[in-house]
């Protein structure tokens, strides 16, 4: 006998009915969807909305390519530098001229970046757009504007973390730039 697919009748064949409405989604999915709905319905204050306007991908790629040159030293490099420094001190007294210099690198961490900006030592600040809670970094753009320090809001705290060797980073800052990179850096800041 043919199947009767009306209410109370036979079940429809598998795959023909979309059951996603009846799926029990995990809490994080609910939370994501509810925040999307709220963001669409509510008026967002400018201090929050600025984090949705992130750097465009071409400039971001160029900036990240430049930033890879300034990655912090690894543990092995640090150990090697400290051993060489200890040898130089042992041979030549307190401050030896032939001791290796610390590598010029990006500074990371909210506390460190904030201090650099407050003291006016930061050359460029990159802020992640997806920091949670957003209040952690919400003050940084205003502080950068007040101190006349260029800043950019970048999509993805994980990408910022990759630059400095962590899983994630809320903000990173350039505090020193090598003389040979000064022209390229000023072009980046201008764009």
mmCIF file of C-alpha atoms in Angstrom:
data_model
loop_
_atom_site.group_PDB
_atom_site.id
_atom_site.type_symbol
_atom_site.label_atom_id
_atom_site.label_comp_id
_atom_site.label_asym_id
_atom_site.label_seq_id
_atom_site.Cartn_x
_atom_site.Cartn_y
_atom_site.Cartn_z
ATOM 1 C CA UNK A 1 0.000 0.000 0.000
ATOM 2 C CA UNK A 2 1.272 3.538 -0.710
ATOM 3 C CA UNK A 3 2.503 5.609 2.250
ATOM 4 C CA UNK A 4 0.190 8.224 3.731
ATOM 5 C CA UNK A 5 2.383 11.187 4.731
ATOM 6 C CA UNK A 6 -0.334 13.311 6.380
ATOM 7 C CA UNK A 7 -0.320 14.267 10.086
ATOM 8 C CA UNK A 8 -0.452 11.098 12.153
ATOM 9 C CA UNK A 9 0.373 8.978 9.127
ATOM 10 C CA UNK A 10 3.627 7.420 7.965
ATOM 11 C CA UNK A 11 6.987 9.095 8.564
ATOM 12 C CA UNK A 12 8.466 10.840 5.522
ATOM 13 C CA UNK A 13 11.634 9.338 4.019
ATOM 14 C CA UNK A 14 14.890 10.261 5.780
ATOM 15 C CA UNK A 15 16.508 13.495 4.575
ATOM 16 C CA UNK A 16 13.374 15.095 3.112
ATOM 17 C CA UNK A 17 12.408 17.035 6.239
ATOM 18 C CA UNK A 18 14.696 19.675 7.746
ATOM 19 C CA UNK A 19 14.953 18.876 11.449
ATOM 20 C CA UNK A 20 17.446 21.598 12.400
ATOM 21 C CA UNK A 21 14.633 23.555 14.083
ATOM 22 C CA UNK A 22 14.128 20.689 16.509
ATOM 23 C CA UNK A 23 17.806 20.056 17.177
ATOM 24 C CA UNK A 24 19.006 20.709 20.695
ATOM 25 C CA UNK A 25 21.921 23.011 19.973
ATOM 26 C CA UNK A 26 24.810 23.460 22.435
ATOM 27 C CA UNK A 27 24.665 26.538 24.676
ATOM 28 C CA UNK A 28 27.501 28.298 22.865
ATOM 29 C CA UNK A 29 25.555 28.082 19.585
ATOM 30 C CA UNK A 30 22.494 29.583 21.269
ATOM 31 C CA UNK A 31 24.654 32.349 22.695
ATOM 32 C CA UNK A 32 26.223 33.121 19.275
ATOM 33 C CA UNK A 33 22.836 33.260 17.582
ATOM 34 C CA UNK A 34 21.255 35.403 20.269
ATOM 35 C CA UNK A 35 24.129 37.898 20.187
ATOM 36 C CA UNK A 36 23.799 38.134 16.385
ATOM 37 C CA UNK A 37 20.066 38.880 16.745
ATOM 38 C CA UNK A 38 20.694 41.459 19.468
ATOM 39 C CA UNK A 39 23.417 43.134 17.400
ATOM 40 C CA UNK A 40 21.010 43.421 14.486
ATOM 41 C CA UNK A 41 18.189 44.865 16.616
ATOM 42 C CA UNK A 42 19.911 47.149 19.119
ATOM 43 C CA UNK A 43 21.627 50.468 18.566
ATOM 44 C CA UNK A 44 25.325 49.931 19.139
ATOM 45 C CA UNK A 45 27.340 52.731 20.761
ATOM 46 C CA UNK A 46 30.244 54.104 18.654
ATOM 47 C CA UNK A 47 32.884 52.872 21.107
ATOM 48 C CA UNK A 48 31.659 49.301 20.527
ATOM 49 C CA UNK A 49 30.831 49.661 16.829
ATOM 50 C CA UNK A 50 34.383 50.707 15.939
ATOM 51 C CA UNK A 51 35.468 47.092 16.552
ATOM 52 C CA UNK A 52 33.321 45.883 13.645
ATOM 53 C CA UNK A 53 35.242 48.116 11.222
ATOM 54 C CA UNK A 54 38.485 46.168 10.923
ATOM 55 C CA UNK A 55 41.521 46.553 8.694
ATOM 56 C CA UNK A 56 40.984 45.431 5.084
ATOM 57 C CA UNK A 57 42.707 42.187 4.085
ATOM 58 C CA UNK A 58 45.386 43.628 1.739
ATOM 59 C CA UNK A 59 46.737 46.080 4.306
ATOM 60 C CA UNK A 60 46.435 43.416 7.002
ATOM 61 C CA UNK A 61 48.521 40.931 4.981
ATOM 62 C CA UNK A 62 51.179 43.554 4.350
ATOM 63 C CA UNK A 63 51.218 44.554 8.028
ATOM 64 C CA UNK A 64 51.480 40.952 9.228
ATOM 65 C CA UNK A 65 54.272 40.241 6.729
ATOM 66 C CA UNK A 66 56.164 43.208 8.180
ATOM 67 C CA UNK A 67 55.382 42.150 11.761
ATOM 68 C CA UNK A 68 56.840 38.650 11.289
ATOM 69 C CA UNK A 69 60.308 40.269 11.107
ATOM 70 C CA UNK A 70 59.728 41.596 14.624
ATOM 71 C CA UNK A 71 58.647 38.328 16.261
ATOM 72 C CA UNK A 72 59.925 38.018 19.837
ATOM 73 C CA UNK A 73 62.946 35.807 20.446
ATOM 74 C CA UNK A 74 62.282 32.142 21.133
ATOM 75 C CA UNK A 75 63.338 30.448 24.383
ATOM 76 C CA UNK A 76 66.393 28.944 22.674
ATOM 77 C CA UNK A 77 67.452 32.328 21.247
ATOM 78 C CA UNK A 78 66.959 33.966 24.645
ATOM 79 C CA UNK A 79 69.057 31.314 26.384
ATOM 80 C CA UNK A 80 71.798 31.683 23.764
ATOM 81 C CA UNK A 81 71.801 35.483 24.206
ATOM 82 C CA UNK A 82 71.921 35.264 27.999
ATOM 83 C CA UNK A 83 74.798 32.750 27.919
ATOM 84 C CA UNK A 84 76.761 34.983 25.516
ATOM 85 C CA UNK A 85 75.951 37.992 27.725
ATOM 86 C CA UNK A 86 77.208 36.164 30.837
ATOM 87 C CA UNK A 87 80.441 35.207 29.030
ATOM 88 C CA UNK A 88 80.988 38.800 27.916
ATOM 89 C CA UNK A 89 80.425 40.095 31.456
ATOM 90 C CA UNK A 90 82.795 37.488 32.860
ATOM 91 C CA UNK A 91 85.542 38.462 30.426
ATOM 92 C CA UNK A 92 85.093 42.226 30.324
ATOM 93 C CA UNK A 93 83.640 43.359 33.637
ATOM 94 C CA UNK A 94 80.144 44.710 34.299
ATOM 95 C CA UNK A 95 79.131 46.135 30.921
ATOM 96 C CA UNK A 96 81.074 44.608 28.089
ATOM 97 C CA UNK A 97 80.851 46.207 24.653
ATOM 98 C CA UNK A 98 80.815 42.888 22.802
ATOM 99 C CA UNK A 99 77.696 41.583 24.601
ATOM 100 C CA UNK A 100 74.824 40.713 22.217
ATOM 101 C CA UNK A 101 71.954 43.200 22.124
ATOM 102 C CA UNK A 102 68.364 42.185 22.790
ATOM 103 C CA UNK A 103 66.377 41.719 19.578
ATOM 104 C CA UNK A 104 63.962 44.531 18.628
ATOM 105 C CA UNK A 105 60.556 42.857 18.838
ATOM 106 C CA UNK A 106 56.823 43.430 19.043
ATOM 107 C CA UNK A 107 55.469 43.972 22.556
ATOM 108 C CA UNK A 108 52.317 42.099 23.519
ATOM 109 C CA UNK A 109 49.880 41.953 26.383
ATOM 110 C CA UNK A 110 47.280 44.499 27.367
ATOM 111 C CA UNK A 111 49.172 45.841 30.369
ATOM 112 C CA UNK A 112 52.424 46.302 28.442
ATOM 113 C CA UNK A 113 50.732 47.872 25.394
ATOM 114 C CA UNK A 114 48.718 50.253 27.596
ATOM 115 C CA UNK A 115 51.892 51.358 29.387
ATOM 116 C CA UNK A 116 53.682 51.950 26.046
ATOM 117 C CA UNK A 117 50.770 54.058 24.778
ATOM 118 C CA UNK A 118 50.468 56.053 28.008
ATOM 119 C CA UNK A 119 54.193 56.852 27.958
ATOM 120 C CA UNK A 120 54.058 57.694 24.224
ATOM 121 C CA UNK A 121 56.625 55.024 23.305
ATOM 122 C CA UNK A 122 54.390 52.947 21.007
ATOM 123 C CA UNK A 123 54.828 53.532 17.261
ATOM 124 C CA UNK A 124 51.814 51.472 16.128
ATOM 125 C CA UNK A 125 49.176 49.514 18.063
ATOM 126 C CA UNK A 126 47.201 46.553 16.709
ATOM 127 C CA UNK A 127 44.023 45.688 18.630
ATOM 128 C CA UNK A 128 42.011 42.475 18.200
ATOM 129 C CA UNK A 129 38.336 42.942 17.337
ATOM 130 C CA UNK A 130 37.071 39.727 18.934
ATOM 131 C CA UNK A 131 38.282 40.171 22.506
ATOM 132 C CA UNK A 132 35.759 38.948 25.043
ATOM 133 C CA UNK A 133 34.728 40.852 27.118
ATOM 134 C CA UNK A 134 35.196 43.830 24.819
ATOM 135 C CA UNK A 135 35.578 46.181 27.791
ATOM 136 C CA UNK A 136 39.158 44.953 28.155
ATOM 137 C CA UNK A 137 40.282 46.805 25.003
ATOM 138 C CA UNK A 138 37.473 49.337 24.531
ATOM 139 C CA UNK A 139 39.530 52.179 25.999
ATOM 140 C CA UNK A 140 42.618 51.590 23.801
ATOM 141 C CA UNK A 141 41.491 53.379 20.594
ATOM 142 C CA UNK A 142 40.509 56.494 22.579
ATOM 143 C CA UNK A 143 43.826 56.416 24.434
ATOM 144 C CA UNK A 144 45.751 56.038 21.168
ATOM 145 C CA UNK A 145 43.872 58.990 19.634
ATOM 146 C CA UNK A 146 44.584 61.097 22.727
ATOM 147 C CA UNK A 147 48.314 60.298 22.537
ATOM 148 C CA UNK A 148 48.455 60.672 18.699
ATOM 149 C CA UNK A 149 49.592 57.077 18.251
ATOM 150 C CA UNK A 150 48.421 55.249 15.114
ATOM 151 C CA UNK A 151 46.345 52.142 15.774
ATOM 152 C CA UNK A 152 44.462 49.537 13.780
ATOM 153 C CA UNK A 153 41.709 47.117 14.724
ATOM 154 C CA UNK A 154 42.431 43.653 13.338
ATOM 155 C CA UNK A 155 40.094 40.700 12.947
ATOM 156 C CA UNK A 156 41.266 37.745 15.006
ATOM 157 C CA UNK A 157 43.110 37.720 18.322
ATOM 158 C CA UNK A 158 44.495 34.297 17.342
ATOM 159 C CA UNK A 159 46.350 35.904 14.414
ATOM 160 C CA UNK A 160 47.863 38.493 16.740
ATOM 161 C CA UNK A 161 48.829 35.659 19.062
ATOM 162 C CA UNK A 162 50.651 33.862 16.229
ATOM 163 C CA UNK A 163 52.845 36.918 15.710
ATOM 164 C CA UNK A 164 54.080 36.829 19.296
ATOM 165 C CA UNK A 165 54.098 33.075 19.912
ATOM 166 C CA UNK A 166 50.950 32.745 22.020
ATOM 167 C CA UNK A 167 47.531 31.223 21.336
ATOM 168 C CA UNK A 168 45.866 34.640 21.442
ATOM 169 C CA UNK A 169 46.784 38.265 22.031
ATOM 170 C CA UNK A 170 44.343 41.100 22.716
ATOM 171 C CA UNK A 171 46.747 43.831 21.589
ATOM 172 C CA UNK A 172 50.299 44.194 20.316
ATOM 173 C CA UNK A 173 52.492 47.244 19.803
ATOM 174 C CA UNK A 174 55.621 48.224 17.907
ATOM 175 C CA UNK A 175 57.816 50.278 20.222
ATOM 176 C CA UNK A 176 61.049 50.277 18.185
ATOM 177 C CA UNK A 177 61.683 49.934 14.462
ATOM 178 C CA UNK A 178 65.021 49.112 12.841
ATOM 179 C CA UNK A 179 66.478 51.996 10.770
ATOM 180 C CA UNK A 180 66.448 49.906 7.570
ATOM 181 C CA UNK A 181 62.695 49.269 7.983
ATOM 182 C CA UNK A 182 61.752 52.867 8.856
ATOM 183 C CA UNK A 183 60.558 53.799 5.333
ATOM 184 C CA UNK A 184 58.435 50.637 4.931
ATOM 185 C CA UNK A 185 56.995 51.169 8.424
ATOM 186 C CA UNK A 186 56.013 54.786 7.716
ATOM 187 C CA UNK A 187 54.270 53.640 4.494
ATOM 188 C CA UNK A 188 52.327 51.044 6.494
ATOM 189 C CA UNK A 189 51.297 53.589 9.100
ATOM 190 C CA UNK A 190 50.174 56.013 6.380
ATOM 191 C CA UNK A 191 47.902 53.375 4.757
#
